Amino acid sequence: MLLILAVHAARTRVEMHLVQVEETADELVELQLLSSAPERGVTYNEITDGVDKLSKAIQAGKVSTPHNHPRDDRCPKGCPSEVITEPMFASMLLTESLRPAVDETGCFRA
């Protein structure tokens, strides 16, 4: 789901309407870049279910930035990874979807 949302934000630079996200997912299936999706494509219900699961995982603190060590139950000292909060996730999506022509301001920097 993260991949689909990120690709949609980066490629289309339009609002994050789930119908449009579904279209992006279908394009990724057609291009064989989303191999875990069935041949029929991705349905709207699968997108909404994925967004719901992602939202719950973020709220539970189970989504984090990349780690620089093998997966383990605990991070070693110095691991730069941090839990992604809802505001961080929203900011990351917003930053990714900003148009290059938008002037940088004190609030948003691409």
CSV table of N, CA and C in Angstrom, one decimal:
chain,number,residue,atom,x,y,z
A,1,MET,N,0.8,-1.2,0.0
A,1,MET,CA,0.0,0.0,0.0
A,1,MET,C,0.9,1.3,0.0
A,2,LEU,N,2.0,1.2,0.8
A,2,LEU,CA,2.9,2.4,0.8
A,2,LEU,C,3.4,2.6,-0.6
A,3,LEU,N,3.8,1.6,-1.3
A,3,LEU,CA,4.4,1.7,-2.6
A,3,LEU,C,3.4,2.3,-3.5
A,4,ILE,N,2.1,1.9,-3.5
A,4,ILE,CA,1.1,2.4,-4.4
A,4,ILE,C,0.9,3.9,-4.1
A,5,LEU,N,0.7,4.3,-2.8
A,5,LEU,CA,0.5,5.7,-2.4
A,5,LEU,C,1.7,6.5,-2.9
A,6,ALA,N,2.9,6.1,-2.6
A,6,ALA,CA,4.1,6.8,-3.0
A,6,ALA,C,4.2,7.0,-4.5
A,7,VAL,N,4.0,6.0,-5.3
A,7,VAL,CA,4.0,6.1,-6.7
A,7,VAL,C,3.0,7.0,-7.2
A,8,HIS,N,1.8,6.9,-6.7
A,8,HIS,CA,0.7,7.8,-7.1
A,8,HIS,C,1.0,9.2,-6.8
A,9,ALA,N,1.5,9.5,-5.6
A,9,ALA,CA,1.9,10.9,-5.3
A,9,ALA,C,3.0,11.4,-6.2
A,10,ALA,N,4.0,10.6,-6.5
A,10,ALA,CA,5.1,11.0,-7.3
A,10,ALA,C,4.8,11.2,-8.7
A,11,ARG,N,4.0,10.3,-9.3
A,11,ARG,CA,3.7,10.3,-10.7
A,11,ARG,C,2.6,11.2,-11.1
A,12,THR,N,1.5,11.3,-10.4
A,12,THR,CA,0.4,12.0,-10.9
A,12,THR,C,0.3,13.4,-10.3
A,13,ARG,N,0.8,13.6,-9.2
A,13,ARG,CA,0.8,14.9,-8.6
A,13,ARG,C,-0.6,15.5,-8.5
A,14,VAL,N,-1.5,14.7,-8.2
A,14,VAL,CA,-2.9,15.1,-8.0
A,14,VAL,C,-3.4,14.7,-6.6
A,15,GLU,N,-4.6,15.1,-6.3
A,15,GLU,CA,-5.1,14.8,-5.0
A,15,GLU,C,-5.2,13.3,-4.8
A,16,MET,N,-5.2,12.9,-3.6
A,16,MET,CA,-5.1,11.5,-3.3
A,16,MET,C,-6.5,10.9,-3.1
A,17,HIS,N,-7.3,10.9,-4.2
A,17,HIS,CA,-8.6,10.3,-4.3
A,17,HIS,C,-8.3,8.8,-4.4
A,18,LEU,N,-9.0,8.0,-3.7
A,18,LEU,CA,-8.8,6.5,-3.7
A,18,LEU,C,-9.1,5.9,-5.1
A,19,VAL,N,-10.0,6.5,-5.8
A,19,VAL,CA,-10.3,6.0,-7.1
A,19,VAL,C,-9.1,6.2,-8.0
A,20,GLN,N,-8.4,7.3,-7.9
A,20,GLN,CA,-7.2,7.6,-8.7
A,20,GLN,C,-6.1,6.7,-8.2
A,21,VAL,N,-6.0,6.5,-6.9
A,21,VAL,CA,-5.0,5.6,-6.4
A,21,VAL,C,-5.2,4.2,-6.9
A,22,GLU,N,-6.5,3.7,-7.0
A,22,GLU,CA,-6.8,2.4,-7.6
A,22,GLU,C,-6.3,2.4,-9.1
A,23,GLU,N,-6.5,3.5,-9.8
A,23,GLU,CA,-6.0,3.5,-11.2
A,23,GLU,C,-4.5,3.4,-11.3
A,24,THR,N,-3.8,4.0,-10.4
A,24,THR,CA,-2.4,3.9,-10.4
A,24,THR,C,-1.9,2.5,-10.1
A,25,ALA,N,-2.6,1.8,-9.1
A,25,ALA,CA,-2.3,0.4,-8.8
A,25,ALA,C,-2.6,-0.4,-10.0
A,26,ASP,N,-3.6,-0.2,-10.7
A,26,ASP,CA,-3.9,-1.0,-11.9
A,26,ASP,C,-2.8,-0.8,-13.0
A,27,GLU,N,-2.3,0.4,-13.1
A,27,GLU,CA,-1.2,0.7,-14.1
A,27,GLU,C,0.0,-0.1,-13.6
A,28,LEU,N,0.3,-0.1,-12.3
A,28,LEU,CA,1.5,-0.9,-11.8
A,28,LEU,C,1.3,-2.4,-12.1
A,29,VAL,N,0.1,-2.9,-12.0
A,29,VAL,CA,-0.2,-4.3,-12.3
A,29,VAL,C,0.1,-4.5,-13.8
A,30,GLU,N,-0.4,-3.6,-14.7
A,30,GLU,CA,-0.3,-3.8,-16.1
A,30,GLU,C,1.2,-3.7,-16.5
A,31,LEU,N,2.0,-2.9,-15.8
A,31,LEU,CA,3.4,-2.8,-16.1
A,31,LEU,C,4.2,-3.9,-15.4
A,32,GLN,N,3.5,-4.8,-14.7
A,32,GLN,CA,4.1,-5.9,-14.0
A,32,GLN,C,5.1,-5.4,-12.9
A,33,LEU,N,4.8,-4.2,-12.3
A,33,LEU,CA,5.6,-3.7,-11.3
A,33,LEU,C,5.0,-4.0,-9.9
A,34,LEU,N,3.8,-4.5,-9.9
A,34,LEU,CA,3.1,-4.9,-8.7
A,34,LEU,C,2.7,-6.3,-8.8
A,35,SER,N,3.7,-7.2,-8.5
A,35,SER,CA,3.6,-8.6,-8.8
A,35,SER,C,2.7,-9.3,-7.8
A,36,SER,N,2.5,-8.8,-6.6
A,36,SER,CA,1.6,-9.5,-5.7
A,36,SER,C,0.1,-9.3,-6.0
A,37,ALA,N,-0.2,-8.4,-6.9
A,37,ALA,CA,-1.6,-8.2,-7.2
A,37,ALA,C,-2.1,-9.2,-8.2
A,38,PRO,N,-3.4,-9.6,-8.1
A,38,PRO,CA,-3.9,-10.6,-9.0
A,38,PRO,C,-4.0,-10.0,-10.4
A,39,GLU,N,-4.1,-10.9,-11.4
A,39,GLU,CA,-4.1,-10.4,-12.8
A,39,GLU,C,-5.3,-9.5,-13.1
A,40,ARG,N,-6.3,-9.6,-12.4
A,40,ARG,CA,-7.5,-8.8,-12.7
A,40,ARG,C,-7.3,-7.4,-12.2
A,41,GLY,N,-6.2,-7.1,-11.6
A,41,GLY,CA,-6.0,-5.7,-11.1
A,41,GLY,C,-6.3,-5.6,-9.6
A,42,VAL,N,-6.4,-4.3,-9.2
A,42,VAL,CA,-6.6,-4.0,-7.8
A,42,VAL,C,-8.0,-3.4,-7.7
A,43,THR,N,-8.8,-3.8,-6.8
A,43,THR,CA,-10.2,-3.3,-6.6
A,43,THR,C,-10.2,-2.1,-5.7
A,44,TYR,N,-11.2,-1.3,-5.8
A,44,TYR,CA,-11.4,-0.2,-4.9
A,44,TYR,C,-11.5,-0.7,-3.4
A,45,ASN,N,-12.2,-1.8,-3.2
A,45,ASN,CA,-12.3,-2.3,-1.8
A,45,ASN,C,-10.9,-2.7,-1.3
A,46,GLU,N,-10.0,-3.3,-2.1
A,46,GLU,CA,-8.7,-3.6,-1.7
A,46,GLU,C,-7.9,-2.4,-1.3
A,47,ILE,N,-8.1,-1.3,-2.1
A,47,ILE,CA,-7.4,0.0,-1.8
A,47,ILE,C,-7.9,0.5,-0.4
A,48,THR,N,-9.2,0.6,-0.2
A,48,THR,CA,-9.7,1.1,1.0
A,48,THR,C,-9.3,0.2,2.2
A,49,ASP,N,-9.3,-1.1,2.0
A,49,ASP,CA,-8.8,-2.0,3.1
A,49,ASP,C,-7.4,-1.8,3.4
A,50,GLY,N,-6.6,-1.6,2.3
A,50,GLY,CA,-5.1,-1.4,2.5
A,50,GLY,C,-4.9,-0.1,3.3
A,51,VAL,N,-5.6,1.0,2.9
A,51,VAL,CA,-5.5,2.3,3.6
A,51,VAL,C,-5.9,2.1,5.1
A,52,ASP,N,-7.0,1.4,5.3
A,52,ASP,CA,-7.4,1.1,6.7
A,52,ASP,C,-6.3,0.4,7.5
A,53,LYS,N,-5.8,-0.7,6.9
A,53,LYS,CA,-4.7,-1.4,7.6
A,53,LYS,C,-3.5,-0.6,7.9
A,54,LEU,N,-3.1,0.2,6.9
A,54,LEU,CA,-1.9,1.1,7.0
A,54,LEU,C,-2.2,2.1,8.1
A,55,SER,N,-3.4,2.7,8.1
A,55,SER,CA,-3.7,3.7,9.2
A,55,SER,C,-3.6,3.1,10.6
A,56,LYS,N,-4.2,1.9,10.7
A,56,LYS,CA,-4.1,1.2,12.0
A,56,LYS,C,-2.7,0.9,12.4
A,57,ALA,N,-1.9,0.5,11.4
A,57,ALA,CA,-0.5,0.1,11.8
A,57,ALA,C,0.3,1.4,12.2
A,58,ILE,N,0.0,2.5,11.5
A,58,ILE,CA,0.7,3.8,11.9
A,58,ILE,C,0.2,4.2,13.3
A,59,GLN,N,-1.1,4.1,13.6
A,59,GLN,CA,-1.6,4.5,14.9
A,59,GLN,C,-1.0,3.6,16.0
A,60,ALA,N,-0.7,2.3,15.7
A,60,ALA,CA,-0.2,1.4,16.7
A,60,ALA,C,1.3,1.5,16.8
A,61,GLY,N,2.0,2.4,16.0
A,61,GLY,CA,3.4,2.6,16.1
A,61,GLY,C,4.2,1.5,15.4
A,62,LYS,N,3.6,0.8,14.4
A,62,LYS,CA,4.3,-0.3,13.8
A,62,LYS,C,4.9,0.0,12.4
A,63,VAL,N,4.9,1.3,12.0
A,63,VAL,CA,5.5,1.7,10.8
A,63,VAL,C,6.7,2.6,11.1
A,64,SER,N,7.8,2.3,10.5
A,64,SER,CA,9.0,3.1,10.8
A,64,SER,C,9.8,3.4,9.6
A,65,THR,N,10.8,4.3,9.7
A,65,THR,CA,11.7,4.6,8.7
A,65,THR,C,12.6,3.4,8.5
A,66,PRO,N,13.3,3.3,7.4
A,66,PRO,CA,14.2,2.1,7.2
A,66,PRO,C,15.3,2.0,8.2
A,67,HIS,N,15.6,0.7,8.5
A,67,HIS,CA,16.7,0.4,9.4
A,67,HIS,C,17.9,0.1,8.7
A,68,ASN,N,19.1,0.2,9.3
A,68,ASN,CA,20.4,-0.1,8.7
A,68,ASN,C,21.0,-1.4,9.3
A,69,HIS,N,20.2,-2.3,9.7
A,69,HIS,CA,20.6,-3.5,10.3
A,69,HIS,C,19.7,-4.6,10.0
A,70,PRO,N,20.1,-5.9,10.2
A,70,PRO,CA,19.1,-7.0,9.9
A,70,PRO,C,17.9,-6.9,10.8
A,71,ARG,N,16.8,-7.4,10.3
A,71,ARG,CA,15.5,-7.3,11.1
A,71,ARG,C,15.7,-8.1,12.4
A,72,ASP,N,15.3,-7.4,13.4
A,72,ASP,CA,15.4,-8.0,14.8
A,72,ASP,C,14.3,-7.5,15.6
A,73,ASP,N,14.1,-8.1,16.8
A,73,ASP,CA,13.0,-7.6,17.7
A,73,ASP,C,13.4,-6.2,18.3
A,74,ARG,N,14.6,-6.0,18.5
A,74,ARG,CA,15.1,-4.7,19.1
A,74,ARG,C,16.1,-4.1,18.2
A,75,CYS,N,16.1,-2.8,18.1
A,75,CYS,CA,17.1,-2.1,17.4
A,75,CYS,C,18.4,-1.9,18.2
A,76,PRO,N,19.5,-2.1,17.6
A,76,PRO,CA,20.8,-1.9,18.4
A,76,PRO,C,21.0,-0.4,18.6
A,77,LYS,N,21.8,0.0,19.5
A,77,LYS,CA,22.1,1.4,19.8
A,77,LYS,C,22.6,2.1,18.5
A,78,GLY,N,22.1,3.3,18.3
A,78,GLY,CA,22.6,4.0,17.2
A,78,GLY,C,21.7,3.8,15.9
A,79,CYS,N,20.7,3.0,16.0
A,79,CYS,CA,19.8,2.8,14.8
A,79,CYS,C,19.1,4.1,14.5
A,80,PRO,N,19.2,4.5,13.3
A,80,PRO,CA,18.6,5.8,12.9
A,80,PRO,C,17.1,5.7,12.7
A,81,SER,N,16.5,4.6,12.7
A,81,SER,CA,15.1,4.4,12.4
A,81,SER,C,14.3,5.1,13.5
A,82,GLU,N,13.1,5.6,13.1
A,82,GLU,CA,12.2,6.1,14.0
A,82,GLU,C,10.8,5.8,13.5
A,83,VAL,N,9.9,5.7,14.5
A,83,VAL,CA,8.5,5.4,14.2
A,83,VAL,C,7.8,6.5,13.4
A,84,ILE,N,7.1,6.2,12.4
A,84,ILE,CA,6.4,7.2,11.6
A,84,ILE,C,5.0,7.4,12.2
A,85,THR,N,4.8,8.7,12.6
A,85,THR,CA,3.5,9.0,13.2
A,85,THR,C,2.6,9.5,12.1
A,86,GLU,N,1.3,9.6,12.5
A,86,GLU,CA,0.3,10.1,11.5
A,86,GLU,C,0.7,11.4,10.9
A,87,PRO,N,1.1,12.4,11.7
A,87,PRO,CA,1.5,13.7,11.1
A,87,PRO,C,2.7,13.6,10.2
A,88,MET,N,3.7,12.7,10.6
A,88,MET,CA,4.9,12.5,9.7
A,88,MET,C,4.5,11.9,8.4
A,89,PHE,N,3.6,10.9,8.4
A,89,PHE,CA,3.1,10.2,7.2
A,89,PHE,C,2.4,11.2,6.3
A,90,ALA,N,1.5,12.0,6.9
A,90,ALA,CA,0.8,13.0,6.1
A,90,ALA,C,1.8,14.0,5.4
A,91,SER,N,2.7,14.4,6.2
A,91,SER,CA,3.7,15.3,5.7
A,91,SER,C,4.6,14.7,4.6
A,92,MET,N,4.9,13.5,4.8
A,92,MET,CA,5.7,12.8,3.7
A,92,MET,C,4.9,12.7,2.4
A,93,LEU,N,3.6,12.3,2.5
A,93,LEU,CA,2.8,12.2,1.3
A,93,LEU,C,2.6,13.6,0.7
A,94,LEU,N,2.4,14.6,1.5
A,94,LEU,CA,2.2,16.0,1.0
A,94,LEU,C,3.5,16.5,0.3
A,95,THR,N,4.6,16.3,0.9
A,95,THR,CA,5.9,16.7,0.3
A,95,THR,C,6.1,16.0,-1.0
A,96,GLU,N,5.8,14.7,-1.1
A,96,GLU,CA,6.0,13.9,-2.3
A,96,GLU,C,5.1,14.4,-3.4
A,97,SER,N,3.9,14.9,-3.1
A,97,SER,CA,3.0,15.2,-4.1
A,97,SER,C,3.0,16.7,-4.5
A,98,LEU,N,3.9,17.5,-3.8
A,98,LEU,CA,4.0,18.9,-4.2
A,98,LEU,C,4.5,19.0,-5.6
A,99,ARG,N,4.0,19.9,-6.4
A,99,ARG,CA,4.5,20.1,-7.7
A,99,ARG,C,5.8,20.9,-7.7
A,100,PRO,N,6.7,20.5,-8.6
A,100,PRO,CA,8.0,21.2,-8.6
A,100,PRO,C,7.9,22.7,-8.8
A,101,ALA,N,6.8,23.2,-9.4
A,101,ALA,CA,6.7,24.6,-9.7
A,101,ALA,C,6.2,25.4,-8.4
A,102,VAL,N,5.8,24.6,-7.4
A,102,VAL,CA,5.4,25.3,-6.2
A,102,VAL,C,6.6,26.0,-5.5
A,103,ASP,N,6.5,27.2,-5.2
A,103,ASP,CA,7.6,27.9,-4.6
A,103,ASP,C,7.8,27.4,-3.2
A,104,GLU,N,9.0,27.2,-2.8
A,104,GLU,CA,9.3,26.8,-1.4
A,104,GLU,C,8.9,27.9,-0.5
A,105,THR,N,8.3,27.6,0.6
A,105,THR,CA,7.9,28.6,1.6
A,105,THR,C,8.5,28.2,3.0
A,106,GLY,N,8.2,28.9,4.0
A,106,GLY,CA,8.7,28.5,5.3
A,106,GLY,C,7.9,27.3,5.8
A,107,CYS,N,6.7,27.0,5.2
A,107,CYS,CA,5.9,25.9,5.7
A,107,CYS,C,6.2,24.6,5.0
A,108,PHE,N,6.4,24.6,3.7
A,108,PHE,CA,6.6,23.4,2.9
A,108,PHE,C,7.9,23.5,2.1
A,109,ARG,N,8.7,22.5,2.2
A,109,ARG,CA,10.0,22.5,1.4
A,109,ARG,C,10.0,21.1,0.8
A,110,ALA,N,10.1,21.1,-0.6
A,110,ALA,CA,10.2,19.8,-1.3
A,110,ALA,C,11.5,19.3,-1.3
